């Protein structure tokens, strides 16, 4: 029986002993790693990829039929044996021919019993026979280099691994299926077509090709910008689902910030005492609300420091506020507004704010109208961290600010790199619009359009270097 594999539309027919095919490989060497987590479990999977994957797996596998004699994608029962052919474990083994493997190369997997020793011994035997340990993310990197997935899909793999909610998982699955790539490719194609028309008219004015008018170019740019903004909006949602929203809990000392952190996280995460200034360092906790990971940060109270240690805590608090996506300002409803509250209001005007009017279980000493006047255009949540009142409302307020009018059901799991490239492309397109509107010439607009195209090239992996790939795949675990 002859089994044939197809590589990028070309049928290749190198016959193996069983009638199979050994195709071209991306990697010159064969890598191996344990793909499952360390520790006791039902099974552990040792993965190989490269030109000798099946051969090396067979060198330590002993069954009624070796992988070399078996068709791809068929599990074989057998044993792992050492140099003296002593059986070390009962296993299942399978191999994959290119391009029908995770990496697009020849690949193999050995499923041994869970527990670090059996898998580790299996890996050591493979190293003895010529395999090398895979680098972090190298299997996925090879999948990209072989053309099986693009760079956005490769990053979506990490999004699936790190998903913290059902919604984040769905967003990552949409990205892995290629939704970011298809949308970005559509924008890129329109951008290249427009750039070509503009540049041909500029470079070859003698040709009998009527140049586009400024109005026509502006109309085309507006259409491209609209598509790009829609993609950015979906990616912002997915980025929030992937990385979470950074929320800083700020306020003067003893207003209940740490108690609020404990109430939001439903655990005694921070130490709470009646002594002002108890919290000196940043205390972080991650919660998930309606599918949104929320990265909470409690910090030192904002006031004039009383000593050097508190000064360090206040400096760290201010740095955390600067990095936050949303600021929850905690006020003590049982005490009049203080000068520290007014200073906080003045220094955080540019941040999206939610006001937590805390300790509402006590007699009120502050009017909500005064709070509205001090923190204009900021939603107010009445809370009691002690009794757990208003906590869900506060979480809802964070959720609403994070997503605004966007639906997370359409979110695309985007990395910081992808979002950065999309935003750079959008800025370049705006520059092209402004150049035309200001009458600065179509040549300047063409240059800006080319810059936008370069951003999308990097996003899609059409243009990359080793440093970029290292930055992306080094964040993966070994074995993926």
PDB file of C-alpha atoms in Angstrom, residues 178-379:
ATOM      1  CA  UNK A 178      -6.903  32.891  11.371  1.00  0.00           C
ATOM      2  CA  UNK A 179      -9.429  35.698  11.947  1.00  0.00           C
ATOM      3  CA  UNK A 180      -6.771  38.300  12.805  1.00  0.00           C
ATOM      4  CA  UNK A 181      -4.715  37.221   9.807  1.00  0.00           C
ATOM      5  CA  UNK A 182      -7.627  37.288   7.356  1.00  0.00           C
ATOM      6  CA  UNK A 183      -8.780  40.729   8.476  1.00  0.00           C
ATOM      7  CA  UNK A 184      -5.246  42.136   8.516  1.00  0.00           C
ATOM      8  CA  UNK A 185      -4.536  40.571   5.118  1.00  0.00           C
ATOM      9  CA  UNK A 186      -7.656  42.248   3.694  1.00  0.00           C
ATOM     10  CA  UNK A 187      -6.507  45.651   4.972  1.00  0.00           C
ATOM     11  CA  UNK A 188      -2.961  44.989   3.740  1.00  0.00           C
ATOM     12  CA  UNK A 189      -4.126  44.054   0.223  1.00  0.00           C
ATOM     13  CA  UNK A 190      -6.248  47.229  -0.026  1.00  0.00           C
ATOM     14  CA  UNK A 191      -3.324  49.280   1.272  1.00  0.00           C
ATOM     15  CA  UNK A 192      -0.869  47.786  -1.233  1.00  0.00           C
ATOM     16  CA  UNK A 193      -3.322  48.298  -4.108  1.00  0.00           C
ATOM     17  CA  UNK A 194      -3.795  51.966  -3.213  1.00  0.00           C
ATOM     18  CA  UNK A 195      -0.056  52.512  -2.696  1.00  0.00           C
ATOM     19  CA  UNK A 196       0.667  50.969  -6.085  1.00  0.00           C
ATOM     20  CA  UNK A 197      -1.831  53.233  -7.867  1.00  0.00           C
ATOM     21  CA  UNK A 198      -0.464  56.354  -6.211  1.00  0.00           C
ATOM     22  CA  UNK A 199       3.196  55.482  -6.760  1.00  0.00           C
ATOM     23  CA  UNK A 200       2.727  54.437 -10.402  1.00  0.00           C
ATOM     24  CA  UNK A 201       1.176  57.818 -11.147  1.00  0.00           C
ATOM     25  CA  UNK A 202       4.053  59.561  -9.366  1.00  0.00           C
ATOM     26  CA  UNK A 203       6.890  57.507 -10.854  1.00  0.00           C
ATOM     27  CA  UNK A 204       5.566  57.129 -14.411  1.00  0.00           C
ATOM     28  CA  UNK A 205       3.617  60.295 -15.235  1.00  0.00           C
ATOM     29  CA  UNK A 206       4.190  59.713 -18.956  1.00  0.00           C
ATOM     30  CA  UNK A 207       2.110  56.528 -18.900  1.00  0.00           C
ATOM     31  CA  UNK A 208      -1.449  56.764 -20.155  1.00  0.00           C
ATOM     32  CA  UNK A 209      -2.882  56.040 -16.698  1.00  0.00           C
ATOM     33  CA  UNK A 210      -5.128  58.712 -15.200  1.00  0.00           C
ATOM     34  CA  UNK A 211      -3.860  59.510 -11.673  1.00  0.00           C
ATOM     35  CA  UNK A 212      -6.209  59.377  -8.719  1.00  0.00           C
ATOM     36  CA  UNK A 213      -7.494  62.692  -7.477  1.00  0.00           C
ATOM     37  CA  UNK A 214      -6.894  63.752  -3.879  1.00  0.00           C
ATOM     38  CA  UNK A 215     -10.586  63.188  -3.151  1.00  0.00           C
ATOM     39  CA  UNK A 216     -10.463  59.627  -4.534  1.00  0.00           C
ATOM     40  CA  UNK A 217      -7.366  58.872  -2.453  1.00  0.00           C
ATOM     41  CA  UNK A 218      -9.035  60.242   0.686  1.00  0.00           C
ATOM     42  CA  UNK A 219     -12.098  58.082   0.045  1.00  0.00           C
ATOM     43  CA  UNK A 220      -9.935  54.972  -0.362  1.00  0.00           C
ATOM     44  CA  UNK A 221      -7.917  55.804   2.761  1.00  0.00           C
ATOM     45  CA  UNK A 222     -11.134  56.335   4.755  1.00  0.00           C
ATOM     46  CA  UNK A 223     -12.371  52.886   3.720  1.00  0.00           C
ATOM     47  CA  UNK A 224      -9.069  51.259   4.752  1.00  0.00           C
ATOM     48  CA  UNK A 225      -8.997  53.195   8.044  1.00  0.00           C
ATOM     49  CA  UNK A 226     -12.533  52.050   8.872  1.00  0.00           C
ATOM     50  CA  UNK A 227     -11.626  48.378   8.365  1.00  0.00           C
ATOM     51  CA  UNK A 228      -8.447  48.783  10.387  1.00  0.00           C
ATOM     52  CA  UNK A 229     -10.224  50.521  13.267  1.00  0.00           C
ATOM     53  CA  UNK A 230     -12.763  47.697  13.405  1.00  0.00           C
ATOM     54  CA  UNK A 231      -9.944  45.162  13.660  1.00  0.00           C
ATOM     55  CA  UNK A 232      -8.166  47.216  16.337  1.00  0.00           C
ATOM     56  CA  UNK A 233     -11.382  47.433  18.354  1.00  0.00           C
ATOM     57  CA  UNK A 234     -11.803  43.634  18.300  1.00  0.00           C
ATOM     58  CA  UNK A 235      -8.141  43.139  19.175  1.00  0.00           C
ATOM     59  CA  UNK A 236      -8.357  45.554  22.121  1.00  0.00           C
ATOM     60  CA  UNK A 237     -11.171  43.429  23.535  1.00  0.00           C
ATOM     61  CA  UNK A 238      -9.171  40.250  22.983  1.00  0.00           C
ATOM     62  CA  UNK A 239      -6.061  41.799  24.521  1.00  0.00           C
ATOM     63  CA  UNK A 240      -8.035  42.647  27.655  1.00  0.00           C
ATOM     64  CA  UNK A 241      -9.343  39.077  27.804  1.00  0.00           C
ATOM     65  CA  UNK A 242      -5.818  37.731  27.270  1.00  0.00           C
ATOM     66  CA  UNK A 243      -3.769  39.949  29.576  1.00  0.00           C
ATOM     67  CA  UNK A 244      -6.435  41.272  31.919  1.00  0.00           C
ATOM     68  CA  UNK A 245      -7.227  44.841  32.953  1.00  0.00           C
ATOM     69  CA  UNK A 246      -4.820  46.492  35.403  1.00  0.00           C
ATOM     70  CA  UNK A 247      -6.810  48.128  38.193  1.00  0.00           C
ATOM     71  CA  UNK A 248      -5.062  50.213  40.848  1.00  0.00           C
ATOM     72  CA  UNK A 249      -6.883  50.712  44.157  1.00  0.00           C
ATOM     73  CA  UNK A 250      -5.823  54.147  45.371  1.00  0.00           C
ATOM     74  CA  UNK A 251      -6.732  56.477  48.193  1.00  0.00           C
ATOM     75  CA  UNK A 252      -5.417  58.110  51.332  1.00  0.00           C
ATOM     76  CA  UNK A 253      -4.490  55.879  54.300  1.00  0.00           C
ATOM     77  CA  UNK A 254      -7.166  54.010  56.258  1.00  0.00           C
ATOM     78  CA  UNK A 255     -10.057  54.458  53.797  1.00  0.00           C
ATOM     79  CA  UNK A 256     -10.414  50.682  53.353  1.00  0.00           C
ATOM     80  CA  UNK A 257      -8.289  49.927  50.261  1.00  0.00           C
ATOM     81  CA  UNK A 258      -6.928  46.645  51.591  1.00  0.00           C
ATOM     82  CA  UNK A 259     -10.354  45.614  52.891  1.00  0.00           C
ATOM     83  CA  UNK A 260     -11.761  46.336  49.440  1.00  0.00           C
ATOM     84  CA  UNK A 261      -9.075  44.172  47.809  1.00  0.00           C
ATOM     85  CA  UNK A 262      -9.993  41.330  50.171  1.00  0.00           C
ATOM     86  CA  UNK A 263     -13.697  41.750  49.417  1.00  0.00           C
ATOM     87  CA  UNK A 264     -13.125  41.830  45.643  1.00  0.00           C
ATOM     88  CA  UNK A 265     -10.935  38.713  45.728  1.00  0.00           C
ATOM     89  CA  UNK A 266     -13.063  36.910  48.363  1.00  0.00           C
ATOM     90  CA  UNK A 267     -10.000  36.104  50.463  1.00  0.00           C
ATOM     91  CA  UNK A 268      -7.813  37.672  53.120  1.00  0.00           C
ATOM     92  CA  UNK A 269      -5.131  38.724  50.662  1.00  0.00           C
ATOM     93  CA  UNK A 270      -4.009  41.929  52.395  1.00  0.00           C
ATOM     94  CA  UNK A 271      -3.358  42.631  56.073  1.00  0.00           C
ATOM     95  CA  UNK A 272      -5.976  44.976  57.533  1.00  0.00           C
ATOM     96  CA  UNK A 273      -5.496  46.967  60.744  1.00  0.00           C
ATOM     97  CA  UNK A 274      -6.914  50.256  62.104  1.00  0.00           C
ATOM     98  CA  UNK A 275      -3.394  51.714  61.913  1.00  0.00           C
ATOM     99  CA  UNK A 276      -2.963  54.123  58.971  1.00  0.00           C
ATOM    100  CA  UNK A 277      -0.121  53.200  56.647  1.00  0.00           C
ATOM    101  CA  UNK A 278      -0.246  49.435  57.273  1.00  0.00           C
ATOM    102  CA  UNK A 279       0.206  48.665  53.548  1.00  0.00           C
ATOM    103  CA  UNK A 280       3.659  49.699  52.365  1.00  0.00           C
ATOM    104  CA  UNK A 281       4.289  47.518  49.278  1.00  0.00           C
ATOM    105  CA  UNK A 282       2.150  46.638  46.246  1.00  0.00           C
ATOM    106  CA  UNK A 283      -0.193  43.681  46.813  1.00  0.00           C
ATOM    107  CA  UNK A 284      -1.602  42.117  43.649  1.00  0.00           C
ATOM    108  CA  UNK A 285      -4.433  39.677  43.039  1.00  0.00           C
ATOM    109  CA  UNK A 286      -6.169  38.460  39.866  1.00  0.00           C
ATOM    110  CA  UNK A 287      -9.909  37.851  39.754  1.00  0.00           C
ATOM    111  CA  UNK A 288     -12.190  36.994  36.818  1.00  0.00           C
ATOM    112  CA  UNK A 289     -15.528  38.784  36.412  1.00  0.00           C
ATOM    113  CA  UNK A 290     -17.842  37.952  33.487  1.00  0.00           C
ATOM    114  CA  UNK A 291     -14.877  36.406  31.709  1.00  0.00           C
ATOM    115  CA  UNK A 292     -12.619  39.443  32.178  1.00  0.00           C
ATOM    116  CA  UNK A 293      -9.376  38.928  34.146  1.00  0.00           C
ATOM    117  CA  UNK A 294      -8.970  41.889  36.505  1.00  0.00           C
ATOM    118  CA  UNK A 295      -5.481  42.494  37.905  1.00  0.00           C
ATOM    119  CA  UNK A 296      -6.034  44.287  41.201  1.00  0.00           C
ATOM    120  CA  UNK A 297      -3.234  46.206  42.901  1.00  0.00           C
ATOM    121  CA  UNK A 298      -3.514  47.490  46.470  1.00  0.00           C
ATOM    122  CA  UNK A 299      -0.905  50.007  47.542  1.00  0.00           C
ATOM    123  CA  UNK A 300       0.285  52.425  50.169  1.00  0.00           C
ATOM    124  CA  UNK A 301      -2.012  55.274  51.078  1.00  0.00           C
ATOM    125  CA  UNK A 302      -1.347  58.494  49.180  1.00  0.00           C
ATOM    126  CA  UNK A 303      -0.280  61.233  51.582  1.00  0.00           C
ATOM    127  CA  UNK A 304       2.856  63.086  52.604  1.00  0.00           C
ATOM    128  CA  UNK A 305       5.149  60.251  53.810  1.00  0.00           C
ATOM    129  CA  UNK A 306       5.882  60.012  57.524  1.00  0.00           C
ATOM    130  CA  UNK A 307       9.187  58.154  57.132  1.00  0.00           C
ATOM    131  CA  UNK A 308      11.599  56.832  54.499  1.00  0.00           C
ATOM    132  CA  UNK A 309       9.898  53.411  54.246  1.00  0.00           C
ATOM    133  CA  UNK A 310       6.501  54.981  53.637  1.00  0.00           C
ATOM    134  CA  UNK A 311       8.059  57.294  51.040  1.00  0.00           C
ATOM    135  CA  UNK A 312       9.234  54.270  49.061  1.00  0.00           C
ATOM    136  CA  UNK A 313       5.729  52.799  49.282  1.00  0.00           C
ATOM    137  CA  UNK A 314       4.133  56.030  48.044  1.00  0.00           C
ATOM    138  CA  UNK A 315       6.566  56.232  45.106  1.00  0.00           C
ATOM    139  CA  UNK A 316       5.694  52.660  44.134  1.00  0.00           C
ATOM    140  CA  UNK A 317       2.003  53.464  44.467  1.00  0.00           C
ATOM    141  CA  UNK A 318       2.324  56.403  42.088  1.00  0.00           C
ATOM    142  CA  UNK A 319       4.209  54.242  39.571  1.00  0.00           C
ATOM    143  CA  UNK A 320       1.451  51.604  39.773  1.00  0.00           C
ATOM    144  CA  UNK A 321      -1.193  54.269  39.153  1.00  0.00           C
ATOM    145  CA  UNK A 322       0.692  55.428  36.051  1.00  0.00           C
ATOM    146  CA  UNK A 323       0.648  51.881  34.636  1.00  0.00           C
ATOM    147  CA  UNK A 324      -2.990  51.158  35.500  1.00  0.00           C
ATOM    148  CA  UNK A 325      -5.739  50.887  32.889  1.00  0.00           C
ATOM    149  CA  UNK A 326      -8.422  51.834  35.429  1.00  0.00           C
ATOM    150  CA  UNK A 327      -8.136  53.581  38.781  1.00  0.00           C
ATOM    151  CA  UNK A 328     -10.462  52.800  41.697  1.00  0.00           C
ATOM    152  CA  UNK A 329     -10.275  55.757  44.071  1.00  0.00           C
ATOM    153  CA  UNK A 330     -11.468  54.790  47.544  1.00  0.00           C
ATOM    154  CA  UNK A 331     -13.070  57.450  49.744  1.00  0.00           C
ATOM    155  CA  UNK A 332     -14.186  57.119  53.361  1.00  0.00           C
ATOM    156  CA  UNK A 333     -17.915  57.880  53.382  1.00  0.00           C
ATOM    157  CA  UNK A 334     -17.866  58.189  57.180  1.00  0.00           C
ATOM    158  CA  UNK A 335     -15.438  61.133  57.144  1.00  0.00           C
ATOM    159  CA  UNK A 336     -15.440  64.532  55.402  1.00  0.00           C
ATOM    160  CA  UNK A 337     -13.381  64.935  52.246  1.00  0.00           C
ATOM    161  CA  UNK A 338      -9.749  65.612  53.122  1.00  0.00           C
ATOM    162  CA  UNK A 339      -6.978  67.573  51.424  1.00  0.00           C
ATOM    163  CA  UNK A 340      -5.355  64.255  50.425  1.00  0.00           C
ATOM    164  CA  UNK A 341      -8.587  63.292  48.610  1.00  0.00           C
ATOM    165  CA  UNK A 342      -8.534  66.589  46.710  1.00  0.00           C
ATOM    166  CA  UNK A 343      -4.883  66.113  45.769  1.00  0.00           C
ATOM    167  CA  UNK A 344      -5.628  62.609  44.480  1.00  0.00           C
ATOM    168  CA  UNK A 345      -8.497  64.008  42.393  1.00  0.00           C
ATOM    169  CA  UNK A 346      -6.235  66.684  40.897  1.00  0.00           C
ATOM    170  CA  UNK A 347      -3.418  64.239  40.076  1.00  0.00           C
ATOM    171  CA  UNK A 348      -5.554  61.533  38.418  1.00  0.00           C
ATOM    172  CA  UNK A 349      -7.759  63.558  36.069  1.00  0.00           C
ATOM    173  CA  UNK A 350      -6.462  61.817  32.938  1.00  0.00           C
ATOM    174  CA  UNK A 351      -7.072  58.257  34.151  1.00  0.00           C
ATOM    175  CA  UNK A 352     -10.373  56.345  33.764  1.00  0.00           C
ATOM    176  CA  UNK A 353     -11.651  56.467  37.359  1.00  0.00           C
ATOM    177  CA  UNK A 354     -14.259  54.735  39.463  1.00  0.00           C
ATOM    178  CA  UNK A 355     -15.035  56.174  42.884  1.00  0.00           C
ATOM    179  CA  UNK A 356     -15.620  53.612  45.609  1.00  0.00           C
ATOM    180  CA  UNK A 357     -17.482  55.474  48.375  1.00  0.00           C
ATOM    181  CA  UNK A 358     -16.564  52.985  51.076  1.00  0.00           C
ATOM    182  CA  UNK A 359     -17.796  52.385  54.651  1.00  0.00           C
ATOM    183  CA  UNK A 360     -21.423  53.194  53.767  1.00  0.00           C
ATOM    184  CA  UNK A 361     -22.444  50.918  56.656  1.00  0.00           C
ATOM    185  CA  UNK A 362     -21.371  53.775  58.987  1.00  0.00           C
ATOM    186  CA  UNK A 363     -23.112  57.145  59.411  1.00  0.00           C
ATOM    187  CA  UNK A 364     -22.407  59.213  56.269  1.00  0.00           C
ATOM    188  CA  UNK A 365     -20.276  62.347  56.647  1.00  0.00           C
ATOM    189  CA  UNK A 366     -19.822  63.249  52.983  1.00  0.00           C
ATOM    190  CA  UNK A 367     -22.392  64.285  50.397  1.00  0.00           C
ATOM    191  CA  UNK A 368     -22.392  62.372  47.130  1.00  0.00           C
ATOM    192  CA  UNK A 369     -22.859  65.667  45.278  1.00  0.00           C
ATOM    193  CA  UNK A 370     -19.530  66.896  46.700  1.00  0.00           C
ATOM    194  CA  UNK A 371     -17.854  63.706  45.474  1.00  0.00           C
ATOM    195  CA  UNK A 372     -19.380  64.205  41.998  1.00  0.00           C
ATOM    196  CA  UNK A 373     -18.097  67.775  41.917  1.00  0.00           C
ATOM    197  CA  UNK A 374     -14.588  66.702  42.948  1.00  0.00           C
ATOM    198  CA  UNK A 375     -14.341  63.647  40.645  1.00  0.00           C
ATOM    199  CA  UNK A 376     -16.231  64.815  37.576  1.00  0.00           C
ATOM    200  CA  UNK A 377     -17.462  62.252  35.022  1.00  0.00           C
ATOM    201  CA  UNK A 378     -16.446  59.346  37.265  1.00  0.00           C
ATOM    202  CA  UNK A 379     -19.010  56.669  38.219  1.00  0.00           C
TER     203      UNK A 379
END
